[in-house]
XYZ file of C-alpha atoms in Angstrom:
678
model
C -12.099 -17.276 -10.111
C -10.989 -20.068 -12.403
C -9.303 -17.562 -14.701
C -8.002 -15.381 -11.891
C -4.523 -15.866 -10.471
C -3.488 -14.296 -7.222
C 0.277 -14.426 -7.081
C 0.736 -12.520 -3.837
C 2.501 -14.656 -1.257
C 3.315 -17.498 -3.653
C 6.799 -18.896 -3.160
C 8.623 -21.465 -5.265
C 12.057 -22.976 -4.896
C 13.805 -22.780 -8.241
C 16.229 -25.679 -8.456
C 16.868 -28.543 -10.822
C 15.291 -30.981 -8.368
C 12.072 -28.971 -8.004
C 10.762 -28.910 -11.547
C 7.197 -29.869 -10.690
C 6.625 -27.279 -7.973
C 6.089 -24.109 -9.945
C 4.495 -25.977 -12.839
C 1.746 -27.372 -10.665
C 1.117 -24.029 -9.010
C 0.597 -22.296 -12.336
C -0.827 -25.101 -14.422
C -4.377 -23.748 -14.117
C -3.441 -20.824 -16.358
C -0.648 -22.407 -18.350
C -1.057 -23.561 -21.890
C 1.673 -23.989 -24.409
C -0.476 -23.684 -27.511
C -1.093 -19.926 -27.187
C -0.178 -17.542 -29.905
C 3.490 -16.676 -29.389
C 5.275 -13.417 -30.102
C 8.927 -13.409 -31.119
C 9.919 -10.138 -32.797
C 13.343 -9.299 -34.210
C 15.511 -6.470 -32.997
C 15.813 -3.705 -35.589
C 12.640 -4.702 -37.458
C 9.204 -3.157 -36.954
C 5.751 -3.839 -38.391
C 3.735 -1.141 -40.171
C 0.565 -1.758 -38.129
C 2.294 -0.704 -34.922
C 3.541 2.502 -36.518
C 0.068 3.296 -37.834
C -1.493 2.874 -34.378
C -2.748 6.223 -33.048
C -4.201 5.020 -29.753
C -4.045 1.860 -27.710
C -7.332 -0.103 -27.935
C -6.969 -1.388 -24.388
C -6.595 2.098 -22.885
C -7.433 5.199 -24.904
C -5.920 7.444 -22.199
C -2.436 5.879 -22.397
C 0.313 8.183 -23.642
C 2.531 5.208 -24.522
C 2.436 1.419 -24.538
C 5.039 -1.315 -24.215
C 4.793 -3.308 -27.414
C 7.463 -5.663 -26.109
C 9.291 -5.805 -22.782
C 11.769 -8.657 -22.458
C 14.272 -9.839 -19.871
C 16.515 -12.901 -19.952
C 18.911 -13.951 -17.163
C 21.717 -16.473 -17.645
C 24.790 -17.469 -15.633
C 28.381 -18.075 -16.686
C 31.852 -18.523 -15.232
C 34.855 -16.269 -15.777
C 38.347 -17.427 -14.841
C 39.229 -14.017 -13.412
C 35.935 -12.846 -11.892
C 34.225 -16.124 -11.022
C 30.484 -16.593 -11.386
C 28.746 -14.020 -13.580
C 25.098 -13.125 -14.114
C 24.028 -11.642 -17.453
C 20.711 -9.825 -17.835
C 19.559 -9.088 -21.372
C 16.952 -6.321 -21.642
C 14.959 -5.525 -24.783
C 12.307 -2.817 -24.760
C 10.008 -1.561 -27.526
C 7.653 1.370 -26.793
C 5.025 3.092 -28.936
C 4.828 6.855 -28.270
C 1.164 7.885 -28.501
C 1.290 11.374 -26.990
C 3.891 14.078 -26.602
C 3.786 13.620 -22.821
C 5.663 10.325 -23.318
C 8.601 11.754 -25.296
C 10.839 11.619 -22.213
C 10.840 7.825 -22.492
C 13.431 8.272 -25.250
C 15.927 9.365 -22.563
C 17.280 6.198 -20.950
C 19.505 5.710 -17.905
C 20.957 2.337 -16.883
C 22.595 2.107 -13.434
C 25.793 0.048 -13.149
C 27.818 -0.814 -10.055
C 31.471 0.262 -9.828
C 33.467 -1.406 -7.073
C 37.024 -0.803 -5.923
C 38.514 -3.406 -8.290
C 37.823 -4.738 -11.766
C 36.379 -7.881 -10.167
C 33.622 -5.786 -8.618
C 32.366 -3.874 -11.615
C 29.329 -4.269 -13.845
C 29.358 -3.371 -17.518
C 27.092 -3.186 -20.544
C 27.440 -5.252 -23.690
C 25.795 -5.135 -27.102
C 23.896 -1.877 -26.648
C 21.553 -1.111 -29.561
C 18.879 1.509 -30.068
C 16.427 2.459 -32.813
C 13.697 5.007 -33.526
C 11.051 4.114 -36.095
C 8.821 6.622 -37.893
C 6.391 6.509 -40.776
C 7.408 9.255 -43.214
C 5.900 9.656 -46.666
C 4.339 6.245 -46.206
C 7.800 4.727 -45.689
C 9.284 3.219 -42.526
C 12.308 5.314 -41.534
C 14.759 3.888 -38.991
C 17.144 6.075 -36.973
C 19.888 4.127 -35.223
C 21.479 5.037 -31.884
C 24.966 6.514 -32.332
C 27.148 4.658 -29.825
C 29.488 7.596 -29.236
C 26.589 9.602 -27.765
C 26.300 7.169 -24.843
C 27.642 8.815 -21.684
C 28.692 7.455 -18.311
C 27.774 9.695 -15.373
C 28.953 9.111 -11.823
C 25.959 9.074 -9.475
C 27.622 7.934 -6.219
C 30.855 6.485 -4.912
C 29.905 3.027 -6.189
C 27.310 3.791 -8.853
C 27.369 5.164 -12.390
C 24.602 5.616 -14.925
C 24.924 4.861 -18.620
C 22.791 7.486 -20.371
C 21.655 7.814 -23.967
C 18.936 9.586 -25.946
C 17.151 8.035 -28.886
C 16.803 10.708 -31.599
C 14.101 11.722 -34.077
C 11.412 10.782 -31.548
C 7.972 12.359 -31.872
C 4.329 11.529 -31.376
C 3.657 8.296 -33.284
C 7.263 7.031 -33.101
C 8.325 3.631 -31.849
C 11.526 3.457 -29.816
C 13.503 0.300 -29.201
C 16.669 -0.493 -27.306
C 18.456 -3.568 -26.011
C 21.555 -4.304 -23.969
C 23.091 -6.906 -21.683
C 24.134 -6.030 -18.139
C 26.968 -8.303 -16.947
C 27.300 -8.573 -13.151
C 29.899 -10.495 -11.144
C 28.067 -12.409 -8.408
C 30.377 -10.769 -5.903
C 28.391 -7.623 -6.773
C 24.879 -8.909 -7.437
C 23.783 -12.290 -6.066
C 20.204 -12.194 -7.263
C 18.356 -11.009 -10.372
C 16.712 -7.606 -10.278
C 12.936 -7.924 -9.698
C 11.004 -8.050 -12.953
C 7.805 -6.015 -13.249
C 5.223 -7.275 -15.732
C 3.218 -4.126 -15.117
C 4.049 -0.432 -14.968
C 2.711 3.080 -15.414
C 1.709 2.402 -19.035
C -0.015 -0.642 -20.593
C 2.040 -3.550 -21.880
C 1.028 -5.760 -24.796
C 3.699 -8.363 -24.102
C 5.986 -8.658 -21.073
C 8.266 -11.680 -21.046
C 10.790 -12.898 -18.523
C 13.180 -15.813 -18.917
C 15.756 -17.242 -16.565
C 17.962 -20.320 -16.828
C 19.235 -21.507 -13.443
C 22.118 -23.997 -13.117
C 21.882 -26.806 -10.576
C 24.206 -25.222 -7.994
C 22.084 -22.081 -7.456
C 19.025 -22.307 -5.224
C 16.698 -19.323 -5.628
C 13.537 -18.562 -3.711
C 11.101 -16.808 -5.997
C 8.128 -14.730 -4.869
C 5.572 -13.834 -7.498
C 3.282 -10.943 -6.674
C 0.339 -9.188 -8.251
C -3.055 -10.040 -9.681
C -2.575 -10.612 -13.417
C -2.684 -14.121 -14.945
C 0.265 -15.653 -16.735
C -0.369 -16.027 -20.458
C 2.597 -18.370 -20.864
C 4.256 -20.367 -18.116
C 6.826 -22.817 -19.337
C 9.737 -24.602 -17.743
C 11.939 -27.406 -18.857
C 15.114 -29.191 -17.768
C 18.158 -28.177 -19.803
C 21.878 -28.796 -19.914
C 23.684 -25.690 -18.754
C 27.185 -24.811 -19.948
C 28.513 -21.963 -17.827
C 32.091 -22.285 -19.069
C 33.618 -24.429 -16.327
C 33.426 -28.213 -16.103
C 32.798 -28.124 -12.357
C 29.704 -25.931 -12.814
C 28.325 -27.382 -16.015
C 25.387 -29.737 -15.703
C 21.641 -29.779 -15.235
C 19.476 -26.739 -14.857
C 15.981 -25.408 -15.432
C 14.856 -22.907 -18.033
C 11.789 -20.804 -17.117
C 9.649 -18.628 -19.336
C 6.867 -16.357 -18.042
C 4.679 -14.066 -20.139
C 1.950 -11.623 -19.170
C -0.078 -10.415 -22.144
C -2.151 -7.222 -22.418
C -1.305 -5.941 -18.947
C -3.172 -2.745 -18.052
C -1.295 0.231 -16.653
C -1.108 0.131 -12.892
C -3.511 2.684 -11.423
C -3.008 3.830 -7.857
C -6.610 3.299 -6.807
C -8.191 4.221 -3.465
C -7.885 1.851 -0.527
C -4.589 0.154 -1.293
C -1.491 -0.168 0.877
C 1.471 0.530 -1.396
C 2.013 0.070 -5.125
C 4.601 -2.667 -4.578
C 1.943 -4.928 -3.024
C -0.159 -4.925 -6.190
C 2.213 -4.800 -9.167
C 2.576 -8.097 -11.004
C 6.226 -9.005 -10.642
C 8.848 -11.622 -9.782
C 11.292 -11.229 -6.884
C 14.268 -13.432 -6.084
C 16.179 -14.364 -2.941
C 19.289 -16.556 -3.061
C 18.830 -19.418 -0.602
C 22.112 -21.268 -1.187
C 25.010 -22.087 -3.493
C 25.868 -25.785 -3.503
C 28.797 -27.094 -5.522
C 29.383 -30.802 -4.712
C 32.857 -31.427 -3.359
C 33.719 -27.727 -3.257
C 31.362 -25.502 -1.271
C 27.997 -25.134 0.406
C 26.936 -21.618 1.373
C 23.518 -20.888 2.848
C 21.971 -17.438 2.603
C 18.411 -18.097 3.695
C 17.355 -17.754 7.308
C 14.758 -19.247 9.584
C 12.583 -17.189 11.891
C 14.667 -18.529 14.758
C 17.741 -17.002 13.055
C 15.959 -13.668 12.682
C 14.904 -13.611 16.333
C 18.381 -14.604 17.498
C 19.906 -11.836 15.388
C 17.543 -9.270 16.905
C 18.192 -10.489 20.438
C 21.969 -10.338 19.990
C 21.940 -6.947 18.263
C 23.048 -4.074 20.503
C 20.489 -1.786 18.821
C 17.553 -4.101 19.655
C 18.043 -6.865 22.220
C 20.831 -4.927 23.893
C 18.512 -1.968 24.442
C 15.846 -4.238 25.954
C 18.330 -5.110 28.689
C 18.839 -1.474 29.711
C 16.426 -0.431 32.449
C 18.310 1.456 35.161
C 17.362 4.908 33.864
C 13.659 4.026 34.262
C 13.909 3.044 37.953
C 12.398 6.261 39.331
C 9.335 6.240 37.097
C 8.923 2.496 37.607
C 8.927 2.974 41.397
C 6.479 5.860 41.124
C 3.970 3.845 39.073
C 4.399 0.715 41.207
C 3.756 2.813 44.309
C 0.466 4.089 42.908
C -1.130 0.790 41.962
C -0.657 -2.965 41.789
C -3.399 -3.388 39.196
C -1.810 -4.556 35.878
C -4.294 -2.639 33.723
C -3.670 0.615 35.575
C 0.091 0.066 35.511
C -0.061 -0.417 31.743
C -2.095 2.774 31.258
C 0.188 4.856 33.496
C 3.392 3.581 31.875
C 1.982 4.096 28.392
C 0.804 7.628 29.240
C 4.211 8.497 30.730
C 6.205 7.481 27.649
C 3.607 8.838 25.199
C 3.425 12.232 26.905
C 7.153 12.574 27.560
C 8.513 11.502 24.189
C 8.333 13.268 20.849
C 8.549 11.045 17.784
C 11.027 12.294 15.186
C 9.022 10.691 12.368
C 11.473 7.872 11.640
C 10.480 4.204 11.620
C 12.858 1.239 11.378
C 13.983 -1.474 13.808
C 17.115 0.308 14.941
C 17.338 2.298 18.149
C 19.050 5.580 17.264
C 21.562 6.690 19.879
C 20.040 4.368 22.465
C 16.848 4.464 24.469
C 18.470 6.134 27.515
C 19.750 9.073 25.471
C 16.393 9.315 23.690
C 14.633 9.335 27.072
C 16.915 12.070 28.372
C 16.409 14.137 25.200
C 12.658 13.460 25.225
C 12.864 12.649 21.525
C 13.557 9.527 19.458
C 12.532 7.277 16.597
C 9.720 4.720 16.804
C 12.115 1.966 17.870
C 13.577 4.111 20.692
C 10.158 5.035 22.026
C 8.474 1.648 21.897
C 11.518 -0.302 23.119
C 11.699 1.937 26.196
C 7.958 1.419 26.696
C 8.508 -2.340 26.516
C 11.348 -2.130 29.048
C 9.253 -0.047 31.464
C 6.293 -2.427 31.266
C 8.557 -5.419 31.890
C 10.013 -3.660 34.917
C 6.441 -3.304 36.183
C 6.082 -7.120 35.997
C 3.815 -7.085 32.941
C 4.100 -9.623 30.143
C 5.300 -7.269 27.419
C 7.277 -7.961 24.250
C 8.299 -6.077 21.115
C 6.060 -6.657 18.109
C 7.663 -5.996 14.720
C 5.641 -5.259 11.597
C 5.682 -3.762 8.121
C 3.832 -0.466 7.682
C 1.298 0.027 4.901
C 3.750 2.132 2.900
C 6.444 -0.542 3.321
C 4.266 -3.362 1.969
C 2.612 -6.574 3.107
C 4.581 -8.967 5.263
C 5.414 -12.275 3.573
C 5.426 -14.782 6.403
C 7.253 -17.403 4.350
C 10.358 -15.227 3.847
C 12.339 -14.962 7.121
C 14.180 -11.666 6.709
C 14.702 -8.730 9.059
C 14.358 -6.441 6.025
C 10.668 -7.398 5.805
C 9.990 -5.229 8.870
C 10.290 -1.503 9.394
C 8.291 -0.710 12.548
C 7.965 -1.802 16.153
C 5.218 -1.472 18.755
C 4.737 -3.039 22.197
C 2.512 -6.035 22.851
C 1.048 -6.567 26.328
C -0.905 -9.528 27.605
C -2.978 -9.157 30.769
C -4.980 -12.254 31.571
C -6.784 -13.195 28.365
C -6.610 -9.683 26.908
C -3.916 -8.527 24.496
C -2.998 -4.947 23.633
C -0.872 -3.288 20.973
C 0.701 -0.052 22.226
C 2.415 2.638 20.155
C 3.677 5.525 22.269
C 4.724 7.596 19.221
C 1.122 8.797 18.921
C 0.545 11.794 21.197
C -3.246 11.432 21.211
C -3.785 7.679 20.943
C -5.437 5.751 23.733
C -3.949 2.358 24.749
C -4.626 -0.229 22.043
C -5.181 2.262 19.210
C -2.433 1.692 16.658
C -1.897 4.403 14.025
C -3.369 3.657 10.610
C 0.074 3.271 9.038
C 0.637 0.215 11.275
C -2.601 -1.556 10.274
C -1.150 -3.934 7.726
C -2.158 -7.555 8.162
C 0.277 -9.420 10.389
C 3.354 -8.820 12.487
C 5.679 -11.001 14.529
C 5.891 -11.131 18.314
C 9.457 -11.404 19.652
C 9.126 -12.911 23.168
C 11.682 -12.645 25.942
C 11.908 -16.431 25.973
C 10.812 -19.089 23.508
C 9.892 -18.922 19.843
C 8.169 -15.964 18.252
C 4.837 -16.100 16.466
C 2.763 -14.181 13.957
C -0.266 -12.235 15.145
C -2.949 -10.609 13.056
C -3.357 -6.871 13.557
C -7.084 -6.343 13.965
C -8.045 -2.750 14.802
C -10.474 -2.567 17.705
C -11.663 0.902 16.730
C -13.267 2.322 13.601
C -13.497 5.672 11.875
C -16.436 6.740 13.978
C -18.638 9.830 13.707
C -22.057 10.651 15.110
C -23.636 13.843 13.773
C -26.902 15.304 15.063
C -29.076 18.227 14.030
C -32.103 19.720 15.727
C -33.562 22.527 13.670
C -36.672 24.436 12.732
C -37.684 25.113 9.158
C -39.044 28.548 8.295
C -40.289 28.124 4.722
C -41.505 31.707 4.328
C -37.954 32.947 4.985
C -36.295 30.074 3.151
C -34.366 29.298 6.322
C -33.281 26.427 8.554
C -32.214 27.380 12.080
C -30.942 25.080 14.806
C -27.993 23.420 16.466
C -25.476 20.899 15.241
C -23.266 18.482 17.166
C -20.663 15.929 16.159
C -18.842 13.294 18.194
C -15.519 12.014 16.843
C -14.512 8.545 18.051
C -11.778 6.020 17.326
C -9.597 6.981 14.375
C -11.692 10.058 13.627
C -10.915 11.337 17.134
C -7.219 10.540 16.677
C -7.070 12.455 13.384
C -8.969 15.402 14.868
C -6.688 15.608 17.894
C -3.536 15.300 15.788
C -4.718 18.269 13.725
C -6.292 20.502 16.362
C -5.150 19.149 19.743
C -2.528 21.848 20.313
C -4.267 24.589 18.330
C -6.396 27.399 19.702
C -10.148 26.732 19.410
C -10.600 29.417 16.775
C -8.425 27.389 14.337
C -11.067 24.657 14.265
C -13.842 27.263 14.184
C -12.439 28.623 10.918
C -11.989 25.114 9.521
C -15.619 24.281 10.321
C -16.804 27.389 8.506
C -14.878 26.317 5.401
C -16.406 22.837 5.563
C -19.959 24.268 5.503
C -19.623 27.703 3.846
C -23.394 27.983 3.388
C -23.898 27.954 7.167
C -23.906 30.983 9.406
C -22.236 29.584 12.539
C -22.294 30.844 16.105
C -21.511 29.610 19.610
C -19.010 26.905 18.686
C -17.971 24.750 21.646
C -15.429 21.934 21.912
C -15.447 19.409 24.739
C -12.855 16.773 25.599
C -10.273 18.179 23.231
C -7.460 16.112 24.744
C -8.465 15.557 28.370
C -9.727 11.949 28.104
C -8.247 10.191 25.091
C -10.516 7.196 25.613
C -13.569 9.425 25.112
C -14.948 11.170 22.057
C -14.223 14.705 20.916
C -17.515 16.611 21.042
C -18.212 19.713 18.986
C -21.437 21.740 18.969
C -22.640 24.982 17.405
C -25.710 26.969 16.407
C -26.302 27.514 12.722
C -28.608 29.116 10.187
C -29.017 28.437 6.477
C -30.880 30.769 4.148
C -32.058 29.926 0.652
C -32.490 33.147 -1.321
C -34.256 31.275 -4.126
C -36.985 29.804 -1.935
C -40.516 30.041 -3.323
C -43.548 31.056 -1.221
C -45.440 28.006 -0.027
C -42.816 25.499 -1.246
C -39.459 24.670 0.356
C -36.870 22.306 -1.099
C -33.969 21.144 1.056
C -31.551 18.291 1.444
C -32.052 16.864 4.935
C -28.479 15.508 5.128
C -26.959 18.814 6.127
C -23.757 17.285 7.542
C -21.716 14.144 6.931
C -23.037 13.910 3.387
C -21.341 11.517 0.969
C -21.187 13.538 -2.249
C -18.944 11.251 -4.322
C -18.206 7.551 -4.560
C -14.524 6.914 -3.676
C -14.541 3.861 -5.974
C -14.376 5.197 -9.537
C -13.061 2.335 -11.672
C -15.512 0.150 -13.546
C -13.662 -3.005 -12.519
C -10.852 -3.810 -10.125
C -8.397 -6.674 -9.984
C -6.846 -5.666 -6.650
C -8.215 -6.198 -3.139
C -9.764 -3.235 -1.357
C -8.016 -2.487 1.930
C -9.905 0.102 3.990
C -7.465 -0.084 6.895
C -10.178 0.471 9.491
C -13.895 -0.130 9.792
C -16.332 2.735 9.135
C -19.108 3.888 11.439
C -20.915 7.063 10.384
C -24.318 7.979 11.798
C -26.465 11.041 11.121
C -29.643 11.894 13.034
C -31.715 14.998 12.309
C -35.007 16.379 13.594
C -36.660 19.183 11.619
C -39.656 20.977 13.117
C -42.194 22.291 10.596
C -44.365 25.363 11.192
C -48.116 25.027 11.326
C -49.716 24.636 7.929
C -46.780 22.855 6.244
C -46.413 19.167 5.412
C -43.891 16.853 3.782
C -45.105 16.401 0.211
C -43.842 12.833 -0.246
C -42.261 10.383 2.146
C -38.992 8.989 0.684
C -38.619 5.262 0.491
C -36.631 3.641 3.288
C -33.308 2.273 2.042
C -31.435 -0.700 3.493
C -28.349 -2.015 1.690
C -26.340 -4.966 2.978
C -22.827 -6.028 2.043
C -22.216 -9.791 1.617
C -20.998 -11.853 4.559
C -22.102 -9.231 7.088
C -19.491 -6.844 5.716
C -21.594 -3.763 6.241
C -24.977 -2.086 6.261
C -26.414 1.210 5.063
C -29.784 2.269 6.409
C -31.629 5.464 5.512
C -35.063 6.424 6.768
C -37.253 9.520 6.819
C -40.419 9.599 8.883
C -42.771 12.225 10.264
C -44.247 12.364 13.746
C -46.715 15.195 14.118
C -44.864 18.270 12.842
C -41.350 16.809 13.191
C -39.460 15.202 10.291
C -36.931 12.660 11.522
C -34.000 11.624 9.317
C -31.669 8.713 10.114
C -28.655 7.666 8.087
C -26.332 4.919 9.297
C -23.262 3.624 7.459
C -21.505 0.625 8.974
C -18.647 -1.171 7.185
C -17.334 -3.801 9.578
C -14.875 -5.605 7.322
C -11.661 -3.844 6.382
C -10.607 -5.986 3.407
C -12.620 -6.983 0.337
C -11.511 -9.175 -2.537
C -11.728 -8.074 -6.189
C -14.823 -10.175 -6.856
C -16.574 -8.182 -4.103
C -15.670 -4.830 -5.654
C -18.974 -4.419 -7.494
C -20.916 -4.929 -4.251
C -18.840 -2.374 -2.352
C -18.962 0.147 -5.190
C -22.755 -0.189 -5.431
C -23.013 0.114 -1.639
C -21.172 3.449 -1.674
C -23.143 4.582 -4.736
C -26.448 3.988 -2.956
C -25.199 6.109 -0.046
C -24.311 8.951 -2.425
C -27.670 8.737 -4.210
C -29.709 8.709 -1.018
C -27.721 11.532 0.552
C -28.450 13.640 -2.549
C -32.227 13.120 -2.379
C -34.103 16.347 -1.504
C -37.299 16.747 0.495
C -40.165 19.030 -0.499
C -42.168 20.925 2.135
C -45.470 22.419 0.988
C -48.085 24.612 2.520
C -51.351 22.784 3.036
C -54.265 23.902 0.886
C -57.383 24.651 2.990
């Protein structure tokens, strides 16, 4: 991994007295002797116009030839501190599907006074075409630029570059000027997007009095990383002085592909984010914006919509007394309280850390958001003398939690955390069919933070105790002369498979699942379908059984071909890409077992015994075992897929892809039954 840079979670303080920090962190990939690229606005090279496809990605319908951002700061006597962001974009249009990139919209903020308004400066636009072997340039007509109101405080500057067709190059540049009363931090810069980028460059010059916290995310290496101390003239003697100029370049970035087993796109895009920590002007002002985790926890505790709700318990007195009267055992109290809230409340689908109209009103209405439901669960468990606290987290769709950035905005979900003796449980009562300790998959996202009733909070890793578990069994007889397999099939859904099944079919009539099963195996003739433990015991498995018959109309006399993996077959590899630079996040472990017994009629034998297959993932990450054996006239087939780790790094991708590929290959292998020759 010497040439591999993982930015995710890397934080640097960008100030004039911290020059060495970011340099040292990136020095392994930094070199200042690389080939540089400094084009000129309004001028294009012939080679780019002659390009018909992008060598790095033949499927791309467009490519950024140049994507540039530059942020500087200045002082205005009327409006105070200003931030200027220069944008310069050059795109090659390779296919007609990319023609809409010639329509550009730039959002600008419009406040109530002239001091709270953004504006554009120096807008330019060009379209380049190769016509009759000559470069033809079409310039943007400024009067065609329109301002459209999009909200009370937002407008969009819109323009269309003309004469754009397949093979064109479009280019535009502008400077967005923002008073720092409107925008206190630079907009995040993405080095990567939906199309490839040959050159993405970001520059920022930060004066001494601004202290920014920068988080760099993604998995692409920096081609250029340069920083140097500079003298900064912002237009006011009090603010002029030292500063640091930064330059970051990512070269030949591939288009971001939303591959299987990721959390959310934002966790994987190569980008730079900023947070303003403080403004310090000696002799004039010191203003801190950054928080500590203690600040965050204090804010939550003092908030009426969080801590205030945790201090409301009177409406739960009756149910608390009822549960306390039934048992003094902490484990049983937890289960009864959890079941009461889970079964009474209906989740409205909303996440967030804010109780809606309050947990009492939600309880009375039997409906609320995730915060309502799990805060009331926490209150009830505390009333039952259990050690229970709210646990805040970021869902998979919201993105990974950065533990080094203390911000309430990092979180968007809450569950309850209970400790009984040495055992700890996460409880989420929004899930109608979840047993205690089974968090929904959307909450399985690394770490969260425990907010205790007293003392300092702490981070806890969210480790799912259950897997996606299935056990499928077949007992059948083979009738080669009829080309038929007749028998019974059963499947047990456990863990997250049981949760998904119950969420889909728990309230449905049995015939709804019967029809779904028939669609899953259309070649089967199914009878006598039975379902056990549909929702009665959520800690147990859902058990389905049926009788079935399969007929092969093309069967030949004396020879019978069949695939012994009649159910639970892996037909495709979910990992398609040749390579991968992102981690693989499965969310949960996988446990899938298939056991089949096929009884042969007298006079028939298995022509060839398949080779036993055992595939191991590195570091005990998983195991696939496949075996066929014959005992007397019974063919026994066993397939077991166990993936115990939920997260794999990019360098392990090839192993995991090959693991899944071997499963697919083995599950596709047929058996041949032949009539013995006397």
